[in-house]
Amino acid sequence: MLVRDAMSTVILTIGPTHTLRQAAALMSARKIGAAVVHDPDAGGIGILTERDILNSVGLGQDPDAERTHAHTTNDVVFAAPAWTLEEAAAAMAHGGFRHLIVLDGGEPVGIVSVRDIIRCWAPARQQVPA
């Protein structure tokens, strides 16, 4: 199975000046765990995850004052739609993260998460007798 078969095409794109509270509210409303951060001044695409927000709040930082740019991962590992789920899982395991932005022609077309991969693999695994 390929990344294109598992990825979510619901992509939340936010800017670097959104507050963490704004980002959290948008992510919560869409029931997603990561947002693409587009910063035209920095010239790239980053990712903000629920863990980034949790780490900030855990440090006692004010989610109404903290801006996404200070918590965005900019050295992102991207996936291609034609990657296998095994390739995506290996990249996540190697990098220690749970989300990959999927690029096609340099543009974000989806996000694949560990949960997406598990959803694809679980039915096949359930059919194997214990």
JSON list of N, CA, C and O in Angstrom, two decimals, residues 52-86:
[
{"chain": "A", "resi": 52, "resn": "ASP", "atom": "N", "xyz": [4.28, 19.77, 19.86]},
{"chain": "A", "resi": 52, "resn": "ASP", "atom": "CA", "xyz": [4.94, 21.07, 19.98]},
{"chain": "A", "resi": 52, "resn": "ASP", "atom": "C", "xyz": [4.15, 22.00, 20.89]},
{"chain": "A", "resi": 52, "resn": "ASP", "atom": "O", "xyz": [4.72, 22.70, 21.73]},
{"chain": "A", "resi": 53, "resn": "ILE", "atom": "N", "xyz": [2.84, 21.99, 20.74]},
{"chain": "A", "resi": 53, "resn": "ILE", "atom": "CA", "xyz": [1.97, 22.82, 21.58]},
{"chain": "A", "resi": 53, "resn": "ILE", "atom": "C", "xyz": [2.01, 22.32, 23.02]},
{"chain": "A", "resi": 53, "resn": "ILE", "atom": "O", "xyz": [2.16, 23.11, 23.97]},
{"chain": "A", "resi": 54, "resn": "LEU", "atom": "N", "xyz": [1.94, 21.02, 23.21]},
{"chain": "A", "resi": 54, "resn": "LEU", "atom": "CA", "xyz": [1.99, 20.43, 24.54]},
{"chain": "A", "resi": 54, "resn": "LEU", "atom": "C", "xyz": [3.30, 20.76, 25.24]},
{"chain": "A", "resi": 54, "resn": "LEU", "atom": "O", "xyz": [3.31, 21.12, 26.43]},
{"chain": "A", "resi": 55, "resn": "ASN", "atom": "N", "xyz": [4.41, 20.67, 24.52]},
{"chain": "A", "resi": 55, "resn": "ASN", "atom": "CA", "xyz": [5.71, 21.00, 25.12]},
{"chain": "A", "resi": 55, "resn": "ASN", "atom": "C", "xyz": [5.76, 22.45, 25.58]},
{"chain": "A", "resi": 55, "resn": "ASN", "atom": "O", "xyz": [6.28, 22.76, 26.66]},
{"chain": "A", "resi": 56, "resn": "SER", "atom": "N", "xyz": [5.23, 23.35, 24.79]},
{"chain": "A", "resi": 56, "resn": "SER", "atom": "CA", "xyz": [5.22, 24.77, 25.16]},
{"chain": "A", "resi": 56, "resn": "SER", "atom": "C", "xyz": [4.39, 25.01, 26.41]},
{"chain": "A", "resi": 56, "resn": "SER", "atom": "O", "xyz": [4.83, 25.69, 27.35]},
{"chain": "A", "resi": 57, "resn": "VAL", "atom": "N", "xyz": [3.19, 24.46, 26.44]},
{"chain": "A", "resi": 57, "resn": "VAL", "atom": "CA", "xyz": [2.31, 24.63, 27.59]},
{"chain": "A", "resi": 57, "resn": "VAL", "atom": "C", "xyz": [2.95, 23.99, 28.82]},
{"chain": "A", "resi": 57, "resn": "VAL", "atom": "O", "xyz": [2.92, 24.54, 29.92]},
{"chain": "A", "resi": 58, "resn": "GLY", "atom": "N", "xyz": [3.58, 22.83, 28.64]},
{"chain": "A", "resi": 58, "resn": "GLY", "atom": "CA", "xyz": [4.25, 22.15, 29.74]},
{"chain": "A", "resi": 58, "resn": "GLY", "atom": "C", "xyz": [5.39, 22.95, 30.33]},
{"chain": "A", "resi": 58, "resn": "GLY", "atom": "O", "xyz": [5.71, 22.81, 31.52]},
{"chain": "A", "resi": 59, "resn": "LEU", "atom": "N", "xyz": [6.00, 23.81, 29.52]},
{"chain": "A", "resi": 59, "resn": "LEU", "atom": "CA", "xyz": [7.07, 24.69, 30.00]},
{"chain": "A", "resi": 59, "resn": "LEU", "atom": "C", "xyz": [6.53, 25.94, 30.67]},
{"chain": "A", "resi": 59, "resn": "LEU", "atom": "O", "xyz": [7.29, 26.78, 31.15]},
{"chain": "A", "resi": 60, "resn": "GLY", "atom": "N", "xyz": [5.19, 26.07, 30.69]},
{"chain": "A", "resi": 60, "resn": "GLY", "atom": "CA", "xyz": [4.58, 27.23, 31.32]},
{"chain": "A", "resi": 60, "resn": "GLY", "atom": "C", "xyz": [4.48, 28.45, 30.41]},
{"chain": "A", "resi": 60, "resn": "GLY", "atom": "O", "xyz": [4.19, 29.55, 30.87]},
{"chain": "A", "resi": 61, "resn": "GLN", "atom": "N", "xyz": [4.70, 28.25, 29.12]},
{"chain": "A", "resi": 61, "resn": "GLN", "atom": "CA", "xyz": [4.60, 29.37, 28.18]},
{"chain": "A", "resi": 61, "resn": "GLN", "atom": "C", "xyz": [3.13, 29.69, 27.91]},
{"chain": "A", "resi": 61, "resn": "GLN", "atom": "O", "xyz": [2.26, 28.82, 27.98]},
{"chain": "A", "resi": 62, "resn": "ASP", "atom": "N", "xyz": [2.88, 30.95, 27.63]},
{"chain": "A", "resi": 62, "resn": "ASP", "atom": "CA", "xyz": [1.52, 31.43, 27.40]},
{"chain": "A", "resi": 62, "resn": "ASP", "atom": "C", "xyz": [1.10, 31.15, 25.96]},
{"chain": "A", "resi": 62, "resn": "ASP", "atom": "O", "xyz": [1.66, 31.73, 25.03]},
{"chain": "A", "resi": 63, "resn": "PRO", "atom": "N", "xyz": [0.10, 30.28, 25.74]},
{"chain": "A", "resi": 63, "resn": "PRO", "atom": "CA", "xyz": [-0.32, 29.95, 24.38]},
{"chain": "A", "resi": 63, "resn": "PRO", "atom": "C", "xyz": [-0.94, 31.13, 23.63]},
{"chain": "A", "resi": 63, "resn": "PRO", "atom": "O", "xyz": [-1.04, 31.09, 22.41]},
{"chain": "A", "resi": 64, "resn": "ASP", "atom": "N", "xyz": [-1.30, 32.19, 24.37]},
{"chain": "A", "resi": 64, "resn": "ASP", "atom": "CA", "xyz": [-1.83, 33.39, 23.70]},
{"chain": "A", "resi": 64, "resn": "ASP", "atom": "C", "xyz": [-0.71, 34.33, 23.27]},
{"chain": "A", "resi": 64, "resn": "ASP", "atom": "O", "xyz": [-0.95, 35.24, 22.47]},
{"chain": "A", "resi": 65, "resn": "ALA", "atom": "N", "xyz": [0.48, 34.11, 23.77]},
{"chain": "A", "resi": 65, "resn": "ALA", "atom": "CA", "xyz": [1.61, 34.97, 23.42]},
{"chain": "A", "resi": 65, "resn": "ALA", "atom": "C", "xyz": [2.61, 34.27, 22.49]},
{"chain": "A", "resi": 65, "resn": "ALA", "atom": "O", "xyz": [3.27, 34.92, 21.68]},
{"chain": "A", "resi": 66, "resn": "GLU", "atom": "N", "xyz": [2.71, 32.96, 22.63]},
{"chain": "A", "resi": 66, "resn": "GLU", "atom": "CA", "xyz": [3.66, 32.20, 21.82]},
{"chain": "A", "resi": 66, "resn": "GLU", "atom": "C", "xyz": [3.19, 32.09, 20.37]},
{"chain": "A", "resi": 66, "resn": "GLU", "atom": "O", "xyz": [2.03, 31.77, 20.12]},
{"chain": "A", "resi": 67, "resn": "ARG", "atom": "N", "xyz": [4.10, 32.35, 19.45]},
{"chain": "A", "resi": 67, "resn": "ARG", "atom": "CA", "xyz": [3.78, 32.29, 18.02]},
{"chain": "A", "resi": 67, "resn": "ARG", "atom": "C", "xyz": [4.28, 30.97, 17.43]},
{"chain": "A", "resi": 67, "resn": "ARG", "atom": "O", "xyz": [5.26, 30.40, 17.90]},
{"chain": "A", "resi": 68, "resn": "THR", "atom": "N", "xyz": [3.59, 30.51, 16.42]},
{"chain": "A", "resi": 68, "resn": "THR", "atom": "CA", "xyz": [3.93, 29.21, 15.85]},
{"chain": "A", "resi": 68, "resn": "THR", "atom": "C", "xyz": [5.36, 29.14, 15.33]},
{"chain": "A", "resi": 68, "resn": "THR", "atom": "O", "xyz": [5.99, 28.09, 15.42]},
{"chain": "A", "resi": 69, "resn": "HIS", "atom": "N", "xyz": [5.88, 30.25, 14.81]},
{"chain": "A", "resi": 69, "resn": "HIS", "atom": "CA", "xyz": [7.22, 30.21, 14.24]},
{"chain": "A", "resi": 69, "resn": "HIS", "atom": "C", "xyz": [8.27, 29.77, 15.25]},
{"chain": "A", "resi": 69, "resn": "HIS", "atom": "O", "xyz": [9.28, 29.17, 14.88]},
{"chain": "A", "resi": 70, "resn": "ALA", "atom": "N", "xyz": [8.04, 30.03, 16.53]},
{"chain": "A", "resi": 70, "resn": "ALA", "atom": "CA", "xyz": [9.01, 29.66, 17.56]},
{"chain": "A", "resi": 70, "resn": "ALA", "atom": "C", "xyz": [8.94, 28.18, 17.90]},
{"chain": "A", "resi": 70, "resn": "ALA", "atom": "O", "xyz": [9.83, 27.66, 18.58]},
{"chain": "A", "resi": 71, "resn": "HIS", "atom": "N", "xyz": [7.93, 27.48, 17.41]},
{"chain": "A", "resi": 71, "resn": "HIS", "atom": "CA", "xyz": [7.73, 26.08, 17.77]},
{"chain": "A", "resi": 71, "resn": "HIS", "atom": "C", "xyz": [7.62, 25.17, 16.55]},
{"chain": "A", "resi": 71, "resn": "HIS", "atom": "O", "xyz": [7.37, 23.97, 16.69]},
{"chain": "A", "resi": 72, "resn": "THR", "atom": "N", "xyz": [7.82, 25.73, 15.38]},
{"chain": "A", "resi": 72, "resn": "THR", "atom": "CA", "xyz": [7.70, 24.99, 14.13]},
{"chain": "A", "resi": 72, "resn": "THR", "atom": "C", "xyz": [8.98, 24.22, 13.84]},
{"chain": "A", "resi": 72, "resn": "THR", "atom": "O", "xyz": [10.07, 24.74, 14.02]},
{"chain": "A", "resi": 73, "resn": "THR", "atom": "N", "xyz": [8.81, 22.99, 13.37]},
{"chain": "A", "resi": 73, "resn": "THR", "atom": "CA", "xyz": [9.95, 22.22, 12.86]},
{"chain": "A", "resi": 73, "resn": "THR", "atom": "C", "xyz": [10.13, 22.61, 11.41]},
{"chain": "A", "resi": 73, "resn": "THR", "atom": "O", "xyz": [9.21, 22.46, 10.60]},
{"chain": "A", "resi": 74, "resn": "ASN", "atom": "N", "xyz": [11.32, 23.12, 11.09]},
{"chain": "A", "resi": 74, "resn": "ASN", "atom": "CA", "xyz": [11.58, 23.56, 9.72]},
{"chain": "A", "resi": 74, "resn": "ASN", "atom": "C", "xyz": [12.43, 22.58, 8.92]},
{"chain": "A", "resi": 74, "resn": "ASN", "atom": "O", "xyz": [12.42, 22.62, 7.70]},
{"chain": "A", "resi": 75, "resn": "ASP", "atom": "N", "xyz": [13.17, 21.72, 9.61]},
{"chain": "A", "resi": 75, "resn": "ASP", "atom": "CA", "xyz": [13.96, 20.71, 8.89]},
{"chain": "A", "resi": 75, "resn": "ASP", "atom": "C", "xyz": [13.11, 19.46, 8.72]},
{"chain": "A", "resi": 75, "resn": "ASP", "atom": "O", "xyz": [13.36, 18.42, 9.31]},
{"chain": "A", "resi": 76, "resn": "VAL", "atom": "N", "xyz": [12.10, 19.59, 7.90]},
{"chain": "A", "resi": 76, "resn": "VAL", "atom": "CA", "xyz": [11.05, 18.59, 7.74]},
{"chain": "A", "resi": 76, "resn": "VAL", "atom": "C", "xyz": [11.49, 17.49, 6.79]},
{"chain": "A", "resi": 76, "resn": "VAL", "atom": "O", "xyz": [12.13, 17.75, 5.77]},
{"chain": "A", "resi": 77, "resn": "VAL", "atom": "N", "xyz": [11.13, 16.26, 7.13]},
{"chain": "A", "resi": 77, "resn": "VAL", "atom": "CA", "xyz": [11.25, 15.13, 6.22]},
{"chain": "A", "resi": 77, "resn": "VAL", "atom": "C", "xyz": [9.92, 15.02, 5.50]},
{"chain": "A", "resi": 77, "resn": "VAL", "atom": "O", "xyz": [8.87, 14.93, 6.15]},
{"chain": "A", "resi": 78, "resn": "PHE", "atom": "N", "xyz": [9.95, 15.09, 4.19]},
{"chain": "A", "resi": 78, "resn": "PHE", "atom": "CA", "xyz": [8.73, 15.01, 3.40]},
{"chain": "A", "resi": 78, "resn": "PHE", "atom": "C", "xyz": [8.59, 13.63, 2.80]},
{"chain": "A", "resi": 78, "resn": "PHE", "atom": "O", "xyz": [9.58, 12.96, 2.51]},
{"chain": "A", "resi": 79, "resn": "ALA", "atom": "N", "xyz": [7.35, 13.22, 2.57]},
{"chain": "A", "resi": 79, "resn": "ALA", "atom": "CA", "xyz": [7.06, 11.95, 1.90]},
{"chain": "A", "resi": 79, "resn": "ALA", "atom": "C", "xyz": [6.53, 12.27, 0.51]},
{"chain": "A", "resi": 79, "resn": "ALA", "atom": "O", "xyz": [6.04, 13.37, 0.25]},
{"chain": "A", "resi": 80, "resn": "ALA", "atom": "N", "xyz": [6.62, 11.28, -0.36]},
{"chain": "A", "resi": 80, "resn": "ALA", "atom": "CA", "xyz": [6.02, 11.37, -1.69]},
{"chain": "A", "resi": 80, "resn": "ALA", "atom": "C", "xyz": [4.80, 10.45, -1.71]},
{"chain": "A", "resi": 80, "resn": "ALA", "atom": "O", "xyz": [4.77, 9.44, -1.01]},
{"chain": "A", "resi": 81, "resn": "PRO", "atom": "N", "xyz": [3.79, 10.79, -2.51]},
{"chain": "A", "resi": 81, "resn": "PRO", "atom": "CA", "xyz": [2.60, 9.94, -2.57]},
{"chain": "A", "resi": 81, "resn": "PRO", "atom": "C", "xyz": [2.91, 8.50, -2.97]},
{"chain": "A", "resi": 81, "resn": "PRO", "atom": "O", "xyz": [2.20, 7.58, -2.58]},
{"chain": "A", "resi": 82, "resn": "ALA", "atom": "N", "xyz": [3.97, 8.29, -3.73]},
{"chain": "A", "resi": 82, "resn": "ALA", "atom": "CA", "xyz": [4.32, 6.95, -4.21]},
{"chain": "A", "resi": 82, "resn": "ALA", "atom": "C", "xyz": [5.17, 6.15, -3.23]},
{"chain": "A", "resi": 82, "resn": "ALA", "atom": "O", "xyz": [5.50, 5.00, -3.52]},
{"chain": "A", "resi": 83, "resn": "TRP", "atom": "N", "xyz": [5.54, 6.74, -2.10]},
{"chain": "A", "resi": 83, "resn": "TRP", "atom": "CA", "xyz": [6.26, 5.95, -1.08]},
{"chain": "A", "resi": 83, "resn": "TRP", "atom": "C", "xyz": [5.36, 4.81, -0.61]},
{"chain": "A", "resi": 83, "resn": "TRP", "atom": "O", "xyz": [4.14, 4.97, -0.54]},
{"chain": "A", "resi": 84, "resn": "THR", "atom": "N", "xyz": [5.99, 3.71, -0.22]},
{"chain": "A", "resi": 84, "resn": "THR", "atom": "CA", "xyz": [5.23, 2.65, 0.44]},
{"chain": "A", "resi": 84, "resn": "THR", "atom": "C", "xyz": [4.99, 3.06, 1.89]},
{"chain": "A", "resi": 84, "resn": "THR", "atom": "O", "xyz": [5.71, 3.91, 2.43]},
{"chain": "A", "resi": 85, "resn": "LEU", "atom": "N", "xyz": [4.02, 2.43, 2.51]},
{"chain": "A", "resi": 85, "resn": "LEU", "atom": "CA", "xyz": [3.78, 2.71, 3.93]},
{"chain": "A", "resi": 85, "resn": "LEU", "atom": "C", "xyz": [4.98, 2.26, 4.77]},
{"chain": "A", "resi": 85, "resn": "LEU", "atom": "O", "xyz": [5.28, 2.87, 5.80]},
{"chain": "A", "resi": 86, "resn": "GLU", "atom": "N", "xyz": [5.68, 1.24, 4.30]},
{"chain": "A", "resi": 86, "resn": "GLU", "atom": "CA", "xyz": [6.88, 0.79, 5.01]},
{"chain": "A", "resi": 86, "resn": "GLU", "atom": "C", "xyz": [7.96, 1.87, 4.97]},
{"chain": "A", "resi": 86, "resn": "GLU", "atom": "O", "xyz": [8.63, 2.10, 5.98]}
]
